[in-house]
Amino acid sequence: MKYVLMYTSRPDLDAAVPEERRAEVYQAIYAWFEKYAANFADGGAELQDPGTATTVRASDGGGNPVVVDGPFSEAKESIGGFSIVDVPDLDTALAMAREWPSLEFPGVAVEVRPIVPHDMDM
Amino acid sequence: MTPLHKHHRPEPRPGPLDEQIAEAVRAEAGLVTATLHRFTRDFDIAEESVQDSVVAALRSWRADGIPDRPGAWLTTAAKRRAVDLFRQRGRARRATEAFADLQLTESEPTGATPDESPDERVDMLFGCCHPSLAQEARLALTLRAVVGLTTPQIAAAFLVPESTLAQRIVRAKRKIVEAGIPLAIPTDDLGQRLDDVLTVVYLTYNAGFLDPPTGEAPRTTLAGDAIWLANLVCDRLPDEPEAWGLLALLTFQQSRAGARFTPAGDLVLLKDQDRALWSGDQIARAESYLAHAAVQRRAGRFQLQAAIAACHAGAPTWAATDWLQILTLYDLLLAHDRSPVVRLNRAVALASYAGPAAGLEEVAKLGDQLAGYHLYHATRASFLAALGCAEEADVANRRALDLAENPVERNLLSARLMSP
C-alpha cells in the first residue's frame, strides 16, 4: 500500500534549535532516507518555509478565486515536506515514521496517510 | 465439547436455548470471521457478513434448534452473504471470484478448524486493538469481530446508543481496510502492542464486573468473554508474562464472583465479603498462572495487580491481610503505571496499614485529577467516616452517588447515606 508521510513541525519552536544540532539531525535524516531507500516510491519533497507560501482560495462570494499571502491553514504546525512510501501495511509505515530523526524536537510530528488506490475494483 | 472449553473452563450448565445459542455463537464467531477474512481478503466485508450470519443464526436456531456444526452453518451463511455484499457494493469481479470459491468449498466441511493452525483470532485481536484506532473503537470492534457480540448487545453493555456504536464500528472497520492496518501479531514493538490488547481485554472484564450474577453460562457474560480472550492470548503467546498476569488477575477477580453480591443482588465490597464463598479452584488456577508468568522474570502492571489480588486471596480476613506486602506491590506497580486510579487504590492499602488519616492525606493529593470519579469520593467518605467525621463523609458519599452510574454501586452508596 502507498502512504504519504507528512513531516510537520512548529516553525516557532524550530527557531530555537541551535544550528549545530540542526546539522546533526540533517545527517541523521540522510541516514534515515538511506536506510529506508527501498520503501520510497514516486516523488517526495522538502518544502521551503511557510513564509514563502501563497494560497489560492475559493472566494466567499462565489466569484474568482482569490490569491493570498501565506499558508492555507492558520495552524501553528506546518508541513515541512513529504514522502511517498510503498510498503506492505500501516505497521511498516509507522515503524519508519517512529524513527524520523526530527521527532526528538518538540512540536514535530509525522502524519501517515494512505493514498486512495485508483486501480482497485470498486 | 468445543475446543473453547479446553482451558479449564467449567462446563456450561444446560440453560435455556437462547443461552446455548449465545454460547455457540461466541464459540464460533471469531473463527468464522478469520475464515471469512481469508475468503474475502476484505476485513469489512468479512466482518459484516459474519455479523449478518450471526443475526440470521439467532433467528433460525431459535426456531429449528442449534445445528450439529454451528461453525459450518455460520461459515456457509457468511460466505453467501459476502458474495451478496460484494455485488451490492458494485464489486462484480470479487463477487464472481468469491462465488466460484464458495461453489468449490460448499460441499466440503467448512467448519472452523482451530487446532490445525495457529489461532487466527489472536491476529485479528491485534488488528482490532491497533493503536491507530481510538480506545473505544478497539473495544467495540473486538467484541464484535473476535467475541461475536451483536451491535445491540455491545451497545447495551456500554450504555451507549446503538446508532453511536454502529457508527463507531463502521468507522473503525473502514480505517482497518483503507489505512492498511494489518490483522497480525506485530514483529515490532510487541510489548506495547500486547499491552494495548490486554488493556482491551481488561476493559471488557471491567464492563461486566458489576453485573449481578444471573446464573448464566460463563460465555454469555462479558467477564467470561474477557477470561476467554485472555486464555486465547496466553495460548498463542505463551512466553509473554503480562498475558499470564492478566489471566491470573481476572481469574482472581472471578474467584470472588460468588461473594460479590448478596442473594438479593446487593454489591458486597471485598472488605465485607464472606471468604468461604470464594472459589478455591479458581484461586489455585490463578496462582498457577501467576507462577507461570513470574518464571519469565519480566514484571509488569498486570502481574503486579495479580500479585496484589493473590495477597487478598491468601488472607483469612480483611484485618489479617498482609498490608505491608500489598503496599510494597503498589509501590512497584506505580513504576509501571502512575495513573491516579492506581494511587487511589494504594491509598486504600495505606489506610489499612497505617490508619485512615494516612489514607485521607494521600487521596487529598488526587482531588484535582479524580474529582469526577465516583470511587474517589466514596473512598474519601470511608476514610472520613472511620475518622468520625460523619458530616464530611456524608457530603463525599453524596458526591459519589451523583457521579456513580452503575445501579449496584448506586444502591450501595444510597445504603451508606441512609445508615445512621
Coordinates of C-alpha atoms in Angstrom, one line a residue:
Chain A
M1 CA 0.0 0.0 0.0
K2 CA 1.1 3.6 -0.6
Y3 CA 1.2 6.1 2.1
V4 CA 2.2 9.8 2.3
L5 CA 4.4 10.6 5.2
M6 CA 3.9 14.3 6.1
Y7 CA 6.7 15.8 8.2
T8 CA 5.3 18.6 10.3
S9 CA 6.8 20.9 12.8
R10 CA 6.2 24.1 14.6
P11 CA 8.2 26.8 12.9
D12 CA 8.1 28.9 16.1
L13 CA 9.8 26.1 18.0
D14 CA 12.1 25.2 15.2
A15 CA 13.7 28.6 15.5
A16 CA 15.0 27.7 19.0
V17 CA 17.0 24.7 17.8
P18 CA 20.8 25.5 17.7
E19 CA 22.4 25.4 14.3
E20 CA 24.9 22.6 15.1
R21 CA 22.1 20.4 16.5
R22 CA 20.2 21.0 13.3
A23 CA 23.2 20.0 11.2
E24 CA 23.5 16.7 13.2
V25 CA 19.8 15.9 12.7
Y26 CA 20.2 16.6 9.0
Q27 CA 22.9 13.9 8.9
A28 CA 20.5 11.6 10.7
I29 CA 17.8 12.4 8.2
Y30 CA 20.1 11.5 5.3
A31 CA 20.9 8.2 7.0
W32 CA 17.2 7.5 7.6
F33 CA 16.4 8.1 3.9
E34 CA 19.2 5.7 3.0
K35 CA 18.1 3.1 5.5
Y36 CA 14.6 3.0 4.0
A37 CA 15.5 3.7 0.4
A38 CA 13.7 0.6 -0.8
N39 CA 10.4 1.9 0.6
F40 CA 10.2 5.2 -1.2
A41 CA 8.0 5.5 -4.3
D42 CA 7.3 8.3 -6.6
G43 CA 8.4 11.8 -5.6
G44 CA 8.8 13.5 -2.3
A45 CA 10.0 16.9 -1.4
E46 CA 11.3 19.2 1.3
L47 CA 9.4 22.4 1.3
Q48 CA 10.6 26.0 1.8
D49 CA 9.4 27.6 5.0
P50 CA 5.7 28.5 5.3
G51 CA 6.6 32.2 4.9
T52 CA 7.1 31.5 1.2
A53 CA 3.6 30.1 0.7
T54 CA 0.9 31.7 -1.4
T55 CA -2.6 30.3 -1.2
V56 CA -5.3 30.4 -3.9
R57 CA -8.6 30.2 -2.2
A58 CA -12.3 30.0 -3.3
S59 CA -13.8 33.4 -2.9
D60 CA -16.6 33.6 -0.3
G61 CA -18.9 35.4 -2.8
G62 CA -18.5 32.7 -5.4
G63 CA -16.5 35.0 -7.8
N64 CA -13.0 34.4 -9.0
P65 CA -10.6 32.6 -6.6
V66 CA -8.5 34.9 -4.6
V67 CA -4.7 34.8 -4.2
V68 CA -3.5 35.5 -0.6
D69 CA -0.1 35.6 1.1
G70 CA 0.6 32.7 3.5
P71 CA -0.2 29.0 4.1
F72 CA -3.7 27.6 3.7
S73 CA -4.1 26.9 7.4
E74 CA -3.6 29.2 10.4
A75 CA -2.5 26.2 12.5
K76 CA 0.8 26.5 14.3
E77 CA 2.0 23.3 12.8
S78 CA 3.2 23.4 9.2
I79 CA 4.2 20.7 6.7
G80 CA 7.9 20.9 6.0
G81 CA 8.0 18.1 3.5
F82 CA 6.5 14.8 2.4
S83 CA 7.5 11.4 1.1
I84 CA 5.5 8.7 -0.6
V85 CA 6.2 5.1 0.5
D86 CA 5.1 1.8 -0.8
V87 CA 5.0 -0.7 1.9
P88 CA 3.0 -3.9 2.9
D89 CA 0.9 -2.3 5.6
L90 CA 0.4 0.5 8.1
D91 CA 2.7 -1.0 10.7
T92 CA 5.7 -0.8 8.3
A93 CA 4.9 2.8 7.5
L94 CA 4.5 3.6 11.3
A95 CA 7.8 1.9 12.1
M96 CA 9.6 4.2 9.6
A97 CA 7.8 7.3 10.9
R98 CA 8.7 6.4 14.5
E99 CA 12.3 6.7 13.6
W100 CA 12.0 10.1 11.9
P101 CA 15.1 11.8 13.3
S102 CA 13.4 15.2 13.9
L103 CA 11.0 13.6 16.4
E104 CA 13.5 14.5 19.1
F105 CA 12.4 18.1 18.7
P106 CA 9.3 19.5 20.4
G107 CA 6.3 20.1 18.2
V108 CA 7.5 17.7 15.5
A109 CA 5.0 15.1 14.2
V110 CA 4.7 12.8 11.2
E111 CA 1.3 12.2 9.7
V112 CA 0.9 8.9 7.9
R113 CA -2.0 8.8 5.4
P114 CA -2.9 6.1 2.9
I115 CA -3.2 7.1 -0.7
V116 CA -6.5 6.4 -2.4
P117 CA -5.8 3.5 -4.8
H118 CA -7.3 4.1 -8.2
D119 CA -6.7 0.6 -9.6
M120 CA -9.0 -1.0 -7.1
D121 CA -12.0 -3.0 -8.1
M122 CA -14.6 -0.6 -6.7
Chain B
M1 CA -17.0 -30.4 23.6
T2 CA -15.9 -27.3 21.7
P3 CA -12.2 -26.5 21.7
L4 CA -13.0 -23.4 23.7
H5 CA -13.6 -25.5 26.8
K6 CA -10.1 -26.9 26.9
H7 CA -8.8 -24.1 29.1
H8 CA -10.2 -25.3 32.4
R9 CA -13.4 -23.5 31.8
P10 CA -16.3 -25.1 33.7
E11 CA -18.8 -27.0 31.6
P12 CA -21.7 -24.7 30.9
R13 CA -24.8 -25.7 32.7
P14 CA -27.6 -26.6 30.4
G15 CA -29.6 -23.4 30.1
P16 CA -32.5 -22.1 28.1
L17 CA -32.0 -22.3 24.3
D18 CA -31.1 -18.7 24.0
E19 CA -28.1 -19.1 26.3
Q20 CA -26.9 -22.1 24.4
I21 CA -27.3 -20.2 21.1
A22 CA -25.3 -17.3 22.6
E23 CA -22.6 -19.7 23.7
A24 CA -22.4 -21.5 20.4
V25 CA -22.2 -18.2 18.5
R26 CA -19.5 -16.8 20.8
A27 CA -17.5 -20.0 20.5
E28 CA -17.5 -19.9 16.7
A29 CA -17.9 -16.3 15.5
G30 CA -14.2 -15.2 15.9
L31 CA -13.0 -18.3 14.0
V32 CA -15.6 -17.7 11.3
T33 CA -14.5 -14.1 10.9
A34 CA -10.9 -15.3 10.5
T35 CA -12.1 -17.8 7.9
L36 CA -14.1 -15.2 6.0
H37 CA -11.2 -12.8 6.1
R38 CA -9.1 -15.4 4.3
F39 CA -12.0 -16.0 1.9
T40 CA -12.8 -12.3 1.1
R41 CA -9.4 -10.7 1.8
D42 CA -11.5 -7.8 3.0
F43 CA -12.0 -7.3 6.7
D44 CA -15.0 -5.0 6.3
I45 CA -16.9 -7.5 4.1
A46 CA -15.8 -10.4 6.3
E47 CA -16.9 -8.8 9.5
E48 CA -20.2 -7.6 8.1
S49 CA -21.1 -10.9 6.6
V50 CA -20.3 -12.8 9.8
Q51 CA -22.4 -10.3 11.8
D52 CA -25.3 -10.8 9.4
S53 CA -24.9 -14.6 9.7
V54 CA -24.9 -14.3 13.5
V55 CA -28.2 -12.4 13.4
A56 CA -29.6 -14.9 11.0
A57 CA -28.5 -17.7 13.3
L58 CA -30.1 -16.2 16.3
R59 CA -33.4 -16.2 14.4
S60 CA -33.1 -19.5 12.7
W61 CA -31.7 -21.6 15.6
R62 CA -34.4 -20.3 17.9
A63 CA -36.9 -21.9 15.5
D64 CA -35.1 -25.0 14.5
G65 CA -32.6 -25.6 17.2
I66 CA -28.8 -25.4 17.1
P67 CA -27.3 -27.3 14.1
D68 CA -24.7 -30.1 14.7
R69 CA -21.9 -28.0 13.4
P70 CA -22.8 -24.4 14.2
G71 CA -19.4 -23.2 12.9
A72 CA -20.0 -24.7 9.5
W73 CA -23.6 -23.3 9.4
L74 CA -22.3 -19.8 10.2
T75 CA -19.4 -20.1 7.7
T76 CA -21.7 -21.0 4.9
A77 CA -24.2 -18.4 5.7
A78 CA -21.5 -15.8 6.0
K79 CA -19.8 -16.7 2.7
R80 CA -23.1 -16.4 0.8
R81 CA -23.7 -13.1 2.4
A82 CA -20.2 -12.0 1.4
V83 CA -20.9 -12.7 -2.2
D84 CA -24.1 -10.6 -1.9
L85 CA -22.2 -7.8 -0.2
F86 CA -19.6 -7.7 -3.0
R87 CA -22.4 -7.5 -5.5
Q88 CA -24.2 -4.8 -3.6
R89 CA -21.1 -2.7 -3.4
G90 CA -20.6 -3.0 -7.1
R91 CA -17.6 -5.2 -6.9
A92 CA -18.7 -7.7 -9.5
R93 CA -15.3 -9.2 -10.1
R94 CA -14.8 -10.0 -6.4
A95 CA -18.3 -11.3 -6.2
T96 CA -17.7 -13.7 -9.0
E97 CA -14.4 -14.9 -7.5
A98 CA -15.9 -15.4 -4.1
F99 CA -18.9 -17.2 -5.6
A100 CA -16.6 -19.6 -7.5
D101 CA -14.7 -20.3 -4.2
L102 CA -18.0 -20.8 -2.5
Q103 CA -19.1 -23.4 -5.0
L104 CA -15.8 -25.2 -4.6
T105 CA -15.9 -25.3 -0.8
E106 CA -19.6 -25.7 -0.2
S107 CA -19.6 -29.5 -0.4
E108 CA -16.6 -29.8 1.9
P109 CA -16.8 -29.4 5.6
T110 CA -16.2 -25.7 6.2
G111 CA -16.2 -25.7 9.9
A112 CA -13.7 -23.9 11.9
T113 CA -10.5 -25.8 12.5
P114 CA -8.8 -24.2 15.4
D115 CA -6.4 -26.9 16.3
E116 CA -4.7 -27.2 12.9
S117 CA -3.1 -23.8 12.6
P118 CA -2.2 -21.0 14.9
D119 CA -5.3 -19.4 16.2
E120 CA -6.0 -16.5 13.8
R121 CA -8.4 -14.9 16.3
V122 CA -5.3 -13.6 18.1
D123 CA -4.0 -12.0 14.9
M124 CA -7.4 -10.4 14.4
L125 CA -7.4 -9.2 18.0
F126 CA -4.1 -7.4 17.4
G127 CA -5.6 -5.7 14.4
C128 CA -8.8 -4.7 16.3
C129 CA -6.7 -3.3 19.1
H130 CA -4.3 -1.3 16.8
P131 CA -3.0 2.0 18.3
S132 CA -4.3 3.9 15.3
L133 CA -7.8 3.2 16.4
A134 CA -9.4 5.1 19.3
Q135 CA -9.7 3.1 22.5
E136 CA -13.5 2.9 22.4
A137 CA -13.4 1.7 18.8
R138 CA -10.9 -1.1 19.7
L139 CA -13.2 -2.3 22.5
A140 CA -16.3 -2.3 20.3
L141 CA -14.6 -3.9 17.3
T142 CA -13.0 -6.7 19.5
L143 CA -16.3 -7.5 21.0
R144 CA -17.9 -7.7 17.6
A145 CA -15.3 -9.3 15.4
V146 CA -13.4 -11.6 17.9
V147 CA -16.1 -12.3 20.5
G148 CA -19.1 -12.3 18.2
L149 CA -21.4 -10.0 20.1
T150 CA -24.0 -8.1 18.1
T151 CA -24.1 -4.4 17.9
P152 CA -27.2 -4.1 20.2
Q153 CA -25.5 -6.4 22.8
I154 CA -22.4 -4.2 22.9
A155 CA -24.4 -1.0 23.0
A156 CA -26.4 -2.4 26.0
A157 CA -23.2 -3.4 27.8
F158 CA -21.6 0.0 27.5
L159 CA -24.8 2.1 27.8
V160 CA -24.3 3.8 24.5
P161 CA -27.0 4.4 21.9
E162 CA -27.0 1.6 19.3
S163 CA -26.5 4.1 16.4
T164 CA -23.4 5.6 18.1
L165 CA -21.9 2.2 18.5
A166 CA -22.8 1.1 15.0
Q167 CA -21.1 4.2 13.6
R168 CA -18.0 3.6 15.7
I169 CA -17.7 0.1 14.3
V170 CA -18.3 1.2 10.7
R171 CA -15.6 3.9 11.0
A172 CA -13.1 1.5 12.7
K173 CA -13.6 -1.2 10.0
R174 CA -13.2 1.4 7.3
K175 CA -9.9 2.5 8.8
I176 CA -8.6 -1.0 9.1
V177 CA -9.3 -1.6 5.4
E178 CA -8.3 1.8 4.0
A179 CA -5.3 2.5 6.2
G180 CA -3.9 -1.0 5.7
I181 CA -3.9 -1.9 9.4
P182 CA -2.5 -5.5 9.5
L183 CA -4.6 -8.2 11.2
A184 CA -1.4 -9.7 12.6
I185 CA 0.7 -10.1 15.7
P186 CA 3.3 -7.4 15.2
T187 CA 7.0 -8.3 15.0
D188 CA 7.9 -4.8 16.0
D189 CA 7.1 -3.2 19.3
L190 CA 5.3 -6.3 20.6
G191 CA 5.4 -5.2 24.2
Q192 CA 3.4 -2.0 23.7
R193 CA 1.1 -3.6 21.2
L194 CA 0.4 -6.5 23.6
D195 CA -0.3 -4.1 26.4
D196 CA -2.9 -2.4 24.1
V197 CA -4.6 -5.8 23.5
L198 CA -4.5 -6.7 27.2
T199 CA -6.0 -3.3 28.1
V200 CA -9.0 -4.0 25.9
V201 CA -9.4 -7.5 27.5
Y202 CA -9.2 -5.9 30.9
L203 CA -11.8 -3.2 30.0
T204 CA -14.1 -6.0 28.7
Y205 CA -13.8 -7.6 32.1
N206 CA -14.4 -4.4 33.9
A207 CA -17.5 -3.7 31.9
G208 CA -19.0 -6.9 33.2
F209 CA -17.5 -6.8 36.7
L210 CA -20.6 -5.3 38.3
D211 CA -23.2 -7.2 36.6
P212 CA -25.1 -9.1 39.3
P213 CA -25.0 -12.8 38.7
T214 CA -27.8 -14.1 36.6
G215 CA -27.0 -17.8 36.7
E216 CA -26.0 -17.6 33.0
A217 CA -23.3 -19.8 31.5
P218 CA -19.8 -18.2 31.6
R219 CA -19.5 -17.5 28.0
T220 CA -22.7 -15.4 28.0
T221 CA -21.2 -12.8 30.3
L222 CA -18.6 -10.1 29.5
A223 CA -16.5 -11.3 32.4
G224 CA -16.5 -14.8 30.9
D225 CA -15.6 -13.4 27.5
A226 CA -12.7 -11.5 28.9
I227 CA -11.2 -14.5 30.6
W228 CA -11.7 -16.5 27.4
L229 CA -9.9 -13.8 25.4
A230 CA -7.0 -13.7 27.9
N231 CA -6.8 -17.5 27.6
L232 CA -6.6 -17.2 23.8
V233 CA -3.7 -14.7 24.0
C234 CA -1.8 -16.9 26.5
D235 CA -2.3 -19.9 24.3
R236 CA -0.8 -18.1 21.3
L237 CA 1.9 -16.1 23.1
P238 CA 2.8 -18.5 25.9
D239 CA 6.1 -16.6 26.7
E240 CA 4.5 -13.3 27.4
P241 CA 4.3 -12.9 31.2
E242 CA 1.9 -10.0 31.1
A243 CA -0.7 -12.1 29.2
W244 CA -0.5 -14.6 32.0
G245 CA -0.5 -11.8 34.6
L246 CA -3.8 -10.6 33.2
L247 CA -5.3 -14.1 33.0
A248 CA -4.2 -14.5 36.7
L249 CA -5.7 -11.2 37.7
L250 CA -9.0 -11.8 36.0
T251 CA -9.2 -15.3 37.5
F252 CA -8.5 -14.0 41.0
Q253 CA -11.3 -11.4 40.4
Q254 CA -13.6 -14.1 39.1
S255 CA -12.9 -16.3 42.1
R256 CA -14.8 -13.8 44.3
A257 CA -17.8 -13.5 41.9
G258 CA -19.9 -15.7 44.2
A259 CA -19.2 -13.4 47.2
R260 CA -19.6 -10.1 45.4
F261 CA -23.4 -10.0 45.7
T262 CA -25.9 -10.8 48.3
P263 CA -28.7 -13.2 47.2
A264 CA -30.8 -10.0 46.8
G265 CA -28.3 -8.7 44.3
D266 CA -26.6 -6.1 46.5
L267 CA -23.0 -5.4 46.0
V268 CA -20.6 -6.6 48.8
L269 CA -17.2 -4.9 48.9
L270 CA -14.1 -7.1 49.3
K271 CA -13.7 -5.9 52.9
D272 CA -17.1 -7.4 53.8
Q273 CA -17.2 -10.5 51.6
D274 CA -17.7 -14.0 53.0
R275 CA -14.4 -15.5 52.0
A276 CA -15.9 -19.0 52.3
L277 CA -17.8 -18.2 49.1
W278 CA -14.6 -17.6 47.2
S279 CA -13.8 -20.3 44.7
G280 CA -10.7 -22.2 45.8
D281 CA -10.4 -23.8 42.4
Q282 CA -10.2 -20.5 40.7
I283 CA -7.7 -19.1 43.2
A284 CA -5.5 -22.2 42.7
R285 CA -5.7 -21.7 39.0
A286 CA -4.9 -18.0 39.2
E287 CA -1.9 -18.8 41.4
S288 CA -0.6 -21.2 38.9
Y289 CA -1.0 -18.6 36.0
L290 CA 0.9 -16.1 38.1
A291 CA 3.7 -18.5 38.9
H292 CA 3.9 -19.2 35.2
A293 CA 4.3 -15.5 34.5
A294 CA 6.8 -15.0 37.2
V295 CA 9.2 -17.5 35.7
Q296 CA 9.9 -15.1 32.9
R297 CA 11.2 -12.5 35.3
R298 CA 9.7 -9.6 33.5
A299 CA 7.3 -7.8 35.8
G300 CA 4.5 -5.7 34.5
R301 CA 1.4 -3.9 35.6
F302 CA -0.9 -6.9 35.2
Q303 CA 1.3 -9.3 37.0
L304 CA 1.7 -6.8 39.9
Q305 CA -2.1 -6.3 40.1
A306 CA -2.5 -10.1 40.1
A307 CA 0.1 -10.4 42.9
I308 CA -1.9 -7.9 44.9
A309 CA -5.0 -9.9 44.2
A310 CA -3.1 -13.0 45.4
C311 CA -2.4 -11.4 48.7
H312 CA -6.1 -10.8 49.2
A313 CA -6.9 -14.4 48.1
G314 CA -4.4 -15.8 50.7
A315 CA -5.7 -13.6 53.6
P316 CA -8.1 -15.2 56.1
T317 CA -9.8 -11.9 56.8
W318 CA -9.5 -8.2 55.7
A319 CA -7.9 -7.3 59.0
A320 CA -5.3 -10.2 58.8
T321 CA -4.3 -9.2 55.3
D322 CA -0.6 -8.6 54.7
W323 CA -1.0 -4.9 54.0
L324 CA 2.8 -4.2 54.1
Q325 CA 3.2 -6.6 51.2
I326 CA 0.4 -5.1 49.3
L327 CA 1.8 -1.6 49.8
T328 CA 5.2 -2.8 48.5
L329 CA 3.5 -4.2 45.5
Y330 CA 1.6 -1.0 44.9
D331 CA 4.9 0.9 45.0
L332 CA 6.3 -1.4 42.3
L333 CA 3.1 -1.0 40.3
L334 CA 3.5 2.8 40.4
A335 CA 6.7 2.4 38.5
H336 CA 4.7 0.8 35.6
D337 CA 1.5 2.7 35.9
R338 CA 1.4 6.1 37.6
S339 CA -2.3 6.6 36.9
P340 CA -4.3 8.3 39.7
V341 CA -6.6 5.3 40.0
V342 CA -3.6 3.1 41.0
R343 CA -2.6 5.8 43.5
L344 CA -6.2 5.8 44.9
N345 CA -6.1 2.0 45.3
R346 CA -2.7 2.3 47.0
A347 CA -4.3 4.8 49.4
V348 CA -6.8 2.2 50.5
A349 CA -4.0 -0.2 51.2
L350 CA -2.1 2.5 53.1
A351 CA -5.1 3.3 55.2
S352 CA -5.5 -0.3 56.1
Y353 CA -1.8 -0.5 57.1
A354 CA -1.3 3.0 58.7
G355 CA -4.8 4.2 59.5
P356 CA -7.5 6.3 57.8
A357 CA -5.7 9.6 58.5
A358 CA -2.7 8.5 56.3
G359 CA -5.1 7.3 53.6
L360 CA -7.0 10.6 53.7
E361 CA -3.8 12.6 53.3
E362 CA -2.9 10.5 50.2
V363 CA -6.2 10.9 48.5
A364 CA -6.2 14.6 49.1
K365 CA -3.4 14.8 46.5
L366 CA -5.6 13.2 43.9
G367 CA -8.5 15.6 44.2
D368 CA -7.7 17.6 41.0
Q369 CA -7.4 14.5 38.8
L370 CA -10.1 12.4 40.2
A371 CA -12.8 15.0 41.0
G372 CA -15.1 13.4 38.5
Y373 CA -14.5 9.8 39.6
H374 CA -17.2 8.4 42.0
L375 CA -14.8 6.0 43.7
Y376 CA -12.5 8.8 44.7
H377 CA -15.3 10.4 46.7
A378 CA -16.5 7.0 48.0
T379 CA -13.0 6.2 49.2
R380 CA -12.6 9.6 50.9
A381 CA -16.0 9.1 52.5
S382 CA -15.0 5.8 54.0
F383 CA -11.8 7.4 55.5
L384 CA -13.7 10.3 56.8
A385 CA -16.3 8.0 58.4
A386 CA -13.5 6.0 60.0
L387 CA -12.2 9.2 61.5
G388 CA -15.5 10.1 62.9
C389 CA -16.2 13.0 60.5
A390 CA -19.8 11.9 59.7
E391 CA -21.0 15.1 58.1
E392 CA -18.0 15.4 55.8
A393 CA -18.3 11.7 55.0
D394 CA -22.0 12.2 54.0
V395 CA -21.0 15.1 51.7
A396 CA -18.4 12.9 50.0
N397 CA -20.9 9.9 49.7
R398 CA -23.5 12.2 48.2
R399 CA -20.9 13.4 45.6
A400 CA -20.1 9.8 44.8
L401 CA -23.7 9.0 44.4
D402 CA -24.1 11.9 42.0
L403 CA -21.3 10.6 39.9
A404 CA -21.9 6.8 40.0
E405 CA -23.7 5.3 37.0
N406 CA -23.8 1.7 37.8
P407 CA -27.1 0.7 39.7
V408 CA -25.4 -1.7 42.1
E409 CA -22.9 0.9 43.2
R410 CA -25.6 3.5 43.5
N411 CA -27.6 1.1 45.8
L412 CA -24.5 0.6 48.0
L413 CA -23.9 4.4 48.2
S414 CA -27.5 5.1 49.0
A415 CA -27.5 2.5 51.7
R416 CA -24.4 4.2 53.2
L417 CA -26.2 7.5 53.2
M418 CA -29.2 6.0 54.9
S419 CA -27.4 4.2 57.7
P420 CA -27.2 6.1 60.9

